[in-house]
PDB file of N, CA and C in Angstrom:
ATOM      1  N   MET A   1       0.820  -1.005  -0.242  1.00 48.00           N
ATOM      2  CA  MET A   1       0.093   0.158   0.107  1.00 48.00           C
ATOM      3  C   MET A   1       1.048   1.267   0.057  1.00 48.00           C
ATOM      4  N   SER A   2       0.596   2.118  -0.737  1.00 50.00           N
ATOM      5  CA  SER A   2       1.257   3.685  -0.925  1.00 50.00           C
ATOM      6  C   SER A   2       0.687   4.683  -0.425  1.00 50.00           C
ATOM      7  N   VAL A   3       1.271   5.487   0.224  1.00 52.00           N
ATOM      8  CA  VAL A   3       0.683   6.503   0.998  1.00 52.00           C
ATOM      9  C   VAL A   3       1.316   7.998   0.120  1.00 52.00           C
ATOM     10  N   ALA A   4       0.414   8.870   0.026  1.00 54.00           N
ATOM     11  CA  ALA A   4       0.659   9.977  -0.460  1.00 54.00           C
ATOM     12  C   ALA A   4       1.461  11.055   0.629  1.00 54.00           C
ATOM     13  N   LYS A   5       2.541  11.498   0.596  1.00 50.00           N
ATOM     14  CA  LYS A   5       2.935  12.718   1.601  1.00 50.00           C
ATOM     15  C   LYS A   5       3.068  13.777   0.985  1.00 50.00           C
ATOM     16  N   SER A   6       3.287  14.638   1.830  1.00 51.00           N
ATOM     17  CA  SER A   6       3.619  16.237   1.124  1.00 51.00           C
ATOM     18  C   SER A   6       4.399  16.689   1.997  1.00 51.00           C
ATOM     19  N   ALA A   7       5.012  18.056   1.771  1.00 65.00           N
ATOM     20  CA  ALA A   7       6.102  18.699   2.434  1.00 65.00           C
ATOM     21  C   ALA A   7       5.463  18.945   3.801  1.00 65.00           C
ATOM     22  N   SER A   8       6.355  19.109   4.765  1.00 84.00           N
ATOM     23  CA  SER A   8       5.918  19.406   6.295  1.00 84.00           C
ATOM     24  C   SER A   8       4.990  20.477   6.020  1.00 84.00           C
ATOM     25  N   LEU A   9       3.925  20.707   7.255  1.00 88.00           N
ATOM     26  CA  LEU A   9       3.157  22.089   7.205  1.00 88.00           C
ATOM     27  C   LEU A   9       2.827  22.234   8.855  1.00 88.00           C
ATOM     28  N   THR A  10       2.440  23.063   8.811  1.00 90.00           N
ATOM     29  CA  THR A  10       1.655  23.517  10.298  1.00 90.00           C
ATOM     30  C   THR A  10       0.349  22.801  10.561  1.00 90.00           C
ATOM     31  N   LEU A  11      -0.504  22.393  11.721  1.00 89.00           N
ATOM     32  CA  LEU A  11      -1.773  22.469  11.888  1.00 89.00           C
ATOM     33  C   LEU A  11      -2.562  23.663  11.157  1.00 89.00           C
ATOM     34  N   GLU A  12      -2.317  24.839  11.394  1.00 91.00           N
ATOM     35  CA  GLU A  12      -3.084  25.621  10.946  1.00 91.00           C
ATOM     36  C   GLU A  12      -3.001  25.901   9.296  1.00 91.00           C
ATOM     37  N   GLU A  13      -1.904  25.649   8.674  1.00 92.00           N
ATOM     38  CA  GLU A  13      -1.905  25.368   7.327  1.00 92.00           C
ATOM     39  C   GLU A  13      -2.646  24.192   6.854  1.00 92.00           C
ATOM     40  N   PHE A  14      -2.785  23.268   7.424  1.00 90.00           N
ATOM     41  CA  PHE A  14      -3.543  21.866   6.913  1.00 90.00           C
ATOM     42  C   PHE A  14      -5.083  22.474   7.330  1.00 90.00           C
ATOM     43  N   LEU A  15      -5.412  22.799   8.270  1.00 89.00           N
ATOM     44  CA  LEU A  15      -6.971  22.868   8.421  1.00 89.00           C
ATOM     45  C   LEU A  15      -7.431  24.216   7.375  1.00 89.00           C
ATOM     46  N   LYS A  16      -6.607  24.703   6.914  1.00 92.00           N
ATOM     47  CA  LYS A  16      -6.835  25.838   5.817  1.00 92.00           C
ATOM     48  C   LYS A  16      -7.330  25.096   4.470  1.00 92.00           C
ATOM     49  N   LEU A  17      -6.717  24.116   4.402  1.00 90.00           N
ATOM     50  CA  LEU A  17      -6.740  23.389   2.952  1.00 90.00           C
ATOM     51  C   LEU A  17      -8.454  22.954   2.605  1.00 90.00           C
ATOM     52  N   PRO A  18      -8.772  22.791   1.423  1.00 91.00           N
ATOM     53  CA  PRO A  18      -9.958  22.079   1.046  1.00 91.00           C
ATOM     54  C   PRO A  18      -9.918  20.585   1.469  1.00 91.00           C
ATOM     55  N   GLU A  19     -11.351  20.177   2.083  1.00 86.00           N
ATOM     56  CA  GLU A  19     -11.176  18.934   2.459  1.00 86.00           C
ATOM     57  C   GLU A  19     -10.784  18.098   1.085  1.00 86.00           C
ATOM     58  N   THR A  20     -10.619  16.688   1.516  1.00 84.00           N
ATOM     59  CA  THR A  20     -10.490  15.834   0.445  1.00 84.00           C
ATOM     60  C   THR A  20     -11.260  14.470   0.479  1.00 84.00           C
ATOM     61  N   LYS A  21     -11.112  13.711  -0.834  1.00 80.00           N
ATOM     62  CA  LYS A  21     -11.636  12.286  -0.619  1.00 80.00           C
ATOM     63  C   LYS A  21     -10.960  11.475  -1.245  1.00 80.00           C
ATOM     64  N   PRO A  22     -10.545  10.550  -1.022  1.00 78.00           N
ATOM     65  CA  PRO A  22     -10.612  10.117   0.562  1.00 78.00           C
ATOM     66  C   PRO A  22     -10.230  11.069   1.285  1.00 78.00           C
ATOM     67  N   ALA A  23     -10.438  10.996   2.765  1.00 83.00           N
ATOM     68  CA  ALA A  23      -9.982  12.120   3.941  1.00 83.00           C
ATOM     69  C   ALA A  23      -8.469  12.072   4.032  1.00 83.00           C
ATOM     70  N   SER A  24      -7.780  13.355   4.317  1.00 87.00           N
ATOM     71  CA  SER A  24      -6.661  13.353   4.524  1.00 87.00           C
ATOM     72  C   SER A  24      -6.263  13.518   6.022  1.00 87.00           C
ATOM     73  N   LEU A  25      -5.100  12.405   6.590  1.00 87.00           N
ATOM     74  CA  LEU A  25      -4.985  12.831   7.858  1.00 87.00           C
ATOM     75  C   LEU A  25      -3.748  13.824   8.070  1.00 87.00           C
ATOM     76  N   TYR A  26      -3.977  14.528   9.264  1.00 89.00           N
ATOM     77  CA  TYR A  26      -2.441  15.136   9.370  1.00 89.00           C
ATOM     78  C   TYR A  26      -1.724  14.476  10.333  1.00 89.00           C
ATOM     79  N   ILE A  27      -0.449  14.091  10.104  1.00 90.00           N
ATOM     80  CA  ILE A  27       0.147  13.338  11.236  1.00 90.00           C
ATOM     81  C   ILE A  27       1.382  13.799  11.328  1.00 90.00           C
ATOM     82  N   ASP A  28       2.100  14.624  12.248  1.00 90.00           N
ATOM     83  CA  ASP A  28       3.686  14.834  12.725  1.00 90.00           C
ATOM     84  C   ASP A  28       4.059  16.013  11.688  1.00 90.00           C
ATOM     85  N   GLY A  29       2.944  16.838  11.380  1.00 89.00           N
ATOM     86  CA  GLY A  29       3.334  17.999  10.156  1.00 89.00           C
ATOM     87  C   GLY A  29       3.281  17.358   8.785  1.00 89.00           C
ATOM     88  N   GLU A  30       2.320  15.975   8.549  1.00 90.00           N
ATOM     89  CA  GLU A  30       2.636  15.424   7.216  1.00 90.00           C
ATOM     90  C   GLU A  30       0.787  15.382   6.743  1.00 90.00           C
ATOM     91  N   ILE A  31       0.881  15.483   5.602  1.00 90.00           N
ATOM     92  CA  ILE A  31      -0.496  14.948   4.933  1.00 90.00           C
ATOM     93  C   ILE A  31      -0.164  13.485   4.266  1.00 90.00           C
ATOM     94  N   ILE A  32      -1.101  12.901   4.790  1.00 89.00           N
ATOM     95  CA  ILE A  32      -1.458  11.695   4.876  1.00 89.00           C
ATOM     96  C   ILE A  32      -2.892  11.178   4.190  1.00 89.00           C
ATOM     97  N   LEU A  33      -3.017  10.268   2.742  1.00 86.00           N
ATOM     98  CA  LEU A  33      -4.363  10.173   2.693  1.00 86.00           C
ATOM     99  C   LEU A  33      -4.727   8.817   3.073  1.00 86.00           C
ATOM    100  N   LYS A  34      -5.797   8.931   3.675  1.00 83.00           N
ATOM    101  CA  LYS A  34      -6.656   8.118   4.350  1.00 83.00           C
ATOM    102  C   LYS A  34      -7.104   6.914   3.771  1.00 83.00           C
ATOM    103  N   PRO A  35      -6.526   5.713   3.700  1.00 80.00           N
ATOM    104  CA  PRO A  35      -6.860   4.798   2.955  1.00 80.00           C
ATOM    105  C   PRO A  35      -8.306   4.244   2.819  1.00 80.00           C
ATOM    106  N   MET A  36      -9.030   3.610   1.969  1.00 77.00           N
ATOM    107  CA  MET A  36     -10.752   3.232   1.829  1.00 77.00           C
ATOM    108  C   MET A  36     -10.210   1.962   2.546  1.00 77.00           C
ATOM    109  N   PRO A  37     -11.845   1.929   3.499  1.00 76.00           N
ATOM    110  CA  PRO A  37     -11.703   0.573   4.305  1.00 76.00           C
ATOM    111  C   PRO A  37     -11.670  -0.980   3.339  1.00 76.00           C
ATOM    112  N   LYS A  38     -11.551  -1.767   3.529  1.00 83.00           N
ATOM    113  CA  LYS A  38     -11.516  -2.973   2.988  1.00 83.00           C
ATOM    114  C   LYS A  38     -12.832  -3.871   3.268  1.00 83.00           C
ATOM    115  N   THR A  39     -13.427  -4.521   2.310  1.00 87.00           N
ATOM    116  CA  THR A  39     -14.687  -5.711   2.661  1.00 87.00           C
ATOM    117  C   THR A  39     -14.745  -5.615   4.345  1.00 87.00           C
ATOM    118  N   ARG A  40     -13.883  -6.439   4.906  1.00 90.00           N
ATOM    119  CA  ARG A  40     -14.103  -6.605   5.957  1.00 90.00           C
ATOM    120  C   ARG A  40     -14.350  -5.803   7.169  1.00 90.00           C
ATOM    121  N   HIS A  41     -14.014  -4.727   6.854  1.00 83.00           N
ATOM    122  CA  HIS A  41     -13.834  -3.636   7.409  1.00 83.00           C
ATOM    123  C   HIS A  41     -15.538  -2.849   7.316  1.00 83.00           C
ATOM    124  N   SER A  42     -15.732  -2.979   6.056  1.00 81.00           N
ATOM    125  CA  SER A  42     -17.450  -2.505   5.815  1.00 81.00           C
ATOM    126  C   SER A  42     -18.373  -3.787   6.359  1.00 81.00           C
ATOM    127  N   ARG A  43     -17.834  -4.681   6.452  1.00 87.00           N
ATOM    128  CA  ARG A  43     -18.825  -5.774   6.849  1.00 87.00           C
ATOM    129  C   ARG A  43     -19.473  -5.334   8.227  1.00 87.00           C
ATOM    130  N   LEU A  44     -18.113  -5.113   9.371  1.00 88.00           N
ATOM    131  CA  LEU A  44     -18.121  -5.203  10.469  1.00 88.00           C
ATOM    132  C   LEU A  44     -18.723  -3.820  10.829  1.00 88.00           C
ATOM    133  N   GLN A  45     -18.570  -2.497  10.118  1.00 83.00           N
ATOM    134  CA  GLN A  45     -19.474  -1.637  10.311  1.00 83.00           C
ATOM    135  C   GLN A  45     -20.579  -1.543  10.298  1.00 83.00           C
ATOM    136  N   ALA A  46     -21.258  -2.376   9.108  1.00 84.00           N
ATOM    137  CA  ALA A  46     -22.760  -2.575   8.961  1.00 84.00           C
ATOM    138  C   ALA A  46     -23.097  -3.124  10.190  1.00 84.00           C
ATOM    139  N   LYS A  47     -22.497  -4.302  10.789  1.00 89.00           N
ATOM    140  CA  LYS A  47     -22.602  -4.910  11.789  1.00 89.00           C
ATOM    141  C   LYS A  47     -22.829  -4.273  12.944  1.00 89.00           C
ATOM    142  N   LEU A  48     -22.063  -3.421  13.646  1.00 86.00           N
ATOM    143  CA  LEU A  48     -21.934  -2.466  14.408  1.00 86.00           C
ATOM    144  C   LEU A  48     -23.364  -1.278  14.344  1.00 86.00           C
ATOM    145  N   ILE A  49     -23.336  -1.074  13.187  1.00 81.00           N
ATOM    146  CA  ILE A  49     -24.368  -0.211  12.966  1.00 81.00           C
ATOM    147  C   ILE A  49     -25.823  -0.690  13.427  1.00 81.00           C
ATOM    148  N   ASP A  50     -25.975  -1.943  12.751  1.00 86.00           N
ATOM    149  CA  ASP A  50     -27.419  -2.640  13.247  1.00 86.00           C
ATOM    150  C   ASP A  50     -27.307  -3.348  15.057  1.00 86.00           C
ATOM    151  N   GLY A  51     -26.299  -3.249  15.204  1.00 87.00           N
ATOM    152  CA  GLY A  51     -26.260  -3.584  16.769  1.00 87.00           C
ATOM    153  C   GLY A  51     -26.942  -2.405  17.514  1.00 87.00           C
ATOM    154  N   ILE A  52     -26.157  -1.177  17.326  1.00 82.00           N
ATOM    155  CA  ILE A  52     -26.534  -0.186  17.839  1.00 82.00           C
ATOM    156  C   ILE A  52     -27.978   0.301  17.553  1.00 82.00           C
ATOM    157  N   ASN A  53     -28.476   0.319  16.536  1.00 81.00           N
ATOM    158  CA  ASN A  53     -30.080   0.622  16.146  1.00 81.00           C
ATOM    159  C   ASN A  53     -30.747  -0.241  16.766  1.00 81.00           C
ATOM    160  N   ASP A  54     -30.311  -1.740  16.947  1.00 85.00           N
ATOM    161  CA  ASP A  54     -31.384  -2.416  17.920  1.00 85.00           C
ATOM    162  C   ASP A  54     -31.378  -1.850  19.167  1.00 85.00           C
ATOM    163  N   VAL A  55     -30.619  -1.319  19.912  1.00 83.00           N
ATOM    164  CA  VAL A  55     -30.578  -0.992  21.048  1.00 83.00           C
ATOM    165  C   VAL A  55     -31.268   0.403  20.994  1.00 83.00           C
ATOM    166  N   LEU A  56     -31.480   1.078  19.957  1.00 79.00           N
ATOM    167  CA  LEU A  56     -31.882   2.263  19.844  1.00 79.00           C
ATOM    168  C   LEU A  56     -33.340   2.261  19.640  1.00 79.00           C
ATOM    169  N   ASP A  57     -33.766   0.919  19.320  1.00 80.00           N
ATOM    170  CA  ASP A  57     -35.456   0.774  18.817  1.00 80.00           C
ATOM    171  C   ASP A  57     -36.214   1.221  19.862  1.00 80.00           C
ATOM    172  N   GLY A  58     -37.477   2.251  19.209  1.00 78.00           N
ATOM    173  CA  GLY A  58     -38.091   2.735  19.935  1.00 78.00           C
ATOM    174  C   GLY A  58     -37.272   4.171  20.689  1.00 78.00           C
ATOM    175  N   VAL A  59     -36.105   4.711  19.982  1.00 78.00           N
ATOM    176  CA  VAL A  59     -35.671   6.021  20.473  1.00 78.00           C
ATOM    177  C   VAL A  59     -35.651   6.641  19.154  1.00 78.00           C
ATOM    178  N   ASP A  60     -35.387   7.882  19.574  1.00 78.00           N
ATOM    179  CA  ASP A  60     -35.403   9.094  18.333  1.00 78.00           C
ATOM    180  C   ASP A  60     -34.239   9.264  17.492  1.00 78.00           C
ATOM    181  N   LEU A  61     -33.370   7.990  17.831  1.00 73.00           N
ATOM    182  CA  LEU A  61     -31.876   8.253  17.204  1.00 73.00           C
ATOM    183  C   LEU A  61     -31.882   6.928  16.486  1.00 73.00           C
ATOM    184  N   LYS A  62     -31.284   7.084  15.316  1.00 72.00           N
ATOM    185  CA  LYS A  62     -30.385   6.066  14.295  1.00 72.00           C
ATOM    186  C   LYS A  62     -29.369   6.545  13.840  1.00 72.00           C
ATOM    187  N   LEU A  63     -28.589   5.663  14.027  1.00 68.00           N
ATOM    188  CA  LEU A  63     -27.079   5.603  13.456  1.00 68.00           C
ATOM    189  C   LEU A  63     -26.869   5.442  12.071  1.00 68.00           C
ATOM    190  N   THR A  64     -26.575   6.347  11.322  1.00 68.00           N
ATOM    191  CA  THR A  64     -26.658   6.444   9.823  1.00 68.00           C
ATOM    192  C   THR A  64     -24.996   5.622   9.109  1.00 68.00           C
ATOM    193  N   VAL A  65     -25.132   5.103   8.393  1.00 64.00           N
ATOM    194  CA  VAL A  65     -24.138   4.560   7.581  1.00 64.00           C
ATOM    195  C   VAL A  65     -22.919   5.737   7.150  1.00 64.00           C
ATOM    196  N   GLU A  66     -23.461   6.710   6.693  1.00 62.00           N
ATOM    197  CA  GLU A  66     -22.658   8.121   5.924  1.00 62.00           C
ATOM    198  C   GLU A  66     -22.045   8.394   7.301  1.00 62.00           C
ATOM    199  N   GLN A  67     -22.466   8.523   8.320  1.00 56.00           N
ATOM    200  CA  GLN A  67     -21.508   9.001   9.249  1.00 56.00           C
ATOM    201  C   GLN A  67     -21.742   8.097  10.330  1.00 56.00           C
ATOM    202  N   LEU A  68     -20.723   7.135  10.674  1.00 55.00           N
ATOM    203  CA  LEU A  68     -20.936   5.810  11.600  1.00 55.00           C
ATOM    204  C   LEU A  68     -20.862   6.465  13.114  1.00 55.00           C
ATOM    205  N   PHE A  69     -20.469   7.485  13.276  1.00 45.00           N
ATOM    206  CA  PHE A  69     -20.661   7.865  14.797  1.00 45.00           C
ATOM    207  C   PHE A  69     -21.265   9.080  14.786  1.00 45.00           C
ATOM    208  N   GLY A  70     -22.054   9.521  13.573  1.00 46.00           N
ATOM    209  CA  GLY A  70     -22.403  10.719  13.700  1.00 46.00           C
ATOM    210  C   GLY A  70     -24.375  10.229  13.901  1.00 46.00           C
ATOM    211  N   TRP A  71     -24.870  11.111  14.231  1.00 46.00           N
ATOM    212  CA  TRP A  71     -26.267  10.586  15.050  1.00 46.00           C
ATOM    213  C   TRP A  71     -27.241  11.585  14.102  1.00 46.00           C
ATOM    214  N   LEU A  72     -28.818  10.965  13.613  1.00 45.00           N
ATOM    215  CA  LEU A  72     -29.527  11.793  13.079  1.00 45.00           C
ATOM    216  C   LEU A  72     -30.624  11.740  13.225  1.00 45.00           C
ATOM    217  N   LYS A  73     -31.223  12.583  13.966  1.00 47.00           N
ATOM    218  CA  LYS A  73     -32.705  12.683  14.484  1.00 47.00           C
ATOM    219  C   LYS A  73     -33.644  12.193  13.843  1.00 47.00           C
ATOM    220  N   MET A  74     -34.303  11.418  14.361  1.00 48.00           N
ATOM    221  CA  MET A  74     -35.188  10.572  13.486  1.00 48.00           C
ATOM    222  C   MET A  74     -36.289  10.582  14.377  1.00 48.00           C
ATOM    223  N   LYS A  75     -37.707  10.577  13.836  1.00 48.00           N
ATOM    224  CA  LYS A  75     -38.799   9.909  14.219  1.00 48.00           C
ATOM    225  C   LYS A  75     -38.863   8.740  14.497  1.00 48.00           C
ATOM    226  N   ALA A  76     -39.461   7.801  15.867  1.00 47.00           N
ATOM    227  CA  ALA A  76     -39.757   6.537  15.808  1.00 47.00           C
ATOM    228  C   ALA A  76     -40.792   6.136  15.308  1.00 47.00           C
ATOM    229  N   GLU A  77     -40.816   4.926  14.571  1.00 48.00           N
ATOM    230  CA  GLU A  77     -41.355   4.462  13.314  1.00 48.00           C
ATOM    231  C   GLU A  77     -42.613   3.725  14.779  1.00 48.00           C
TER     232      GLU A  77
END
């Protein structure tokens, strides 16, 4: 796996840059492109979402695939 790196920069400079897809990470002054998740990761992610939503059954919150740890307020059905 190869990772793209750039010249060293400050956190302030990094935060001024536009967002990228896939996301970029700032580690020790370098920008590293975040690798895309593999199939196994995606399957585990889906199981985690289903498990959390089962616990939330009847509550006005649901976990979304788009934002695994972001909550979307929804009306309970």
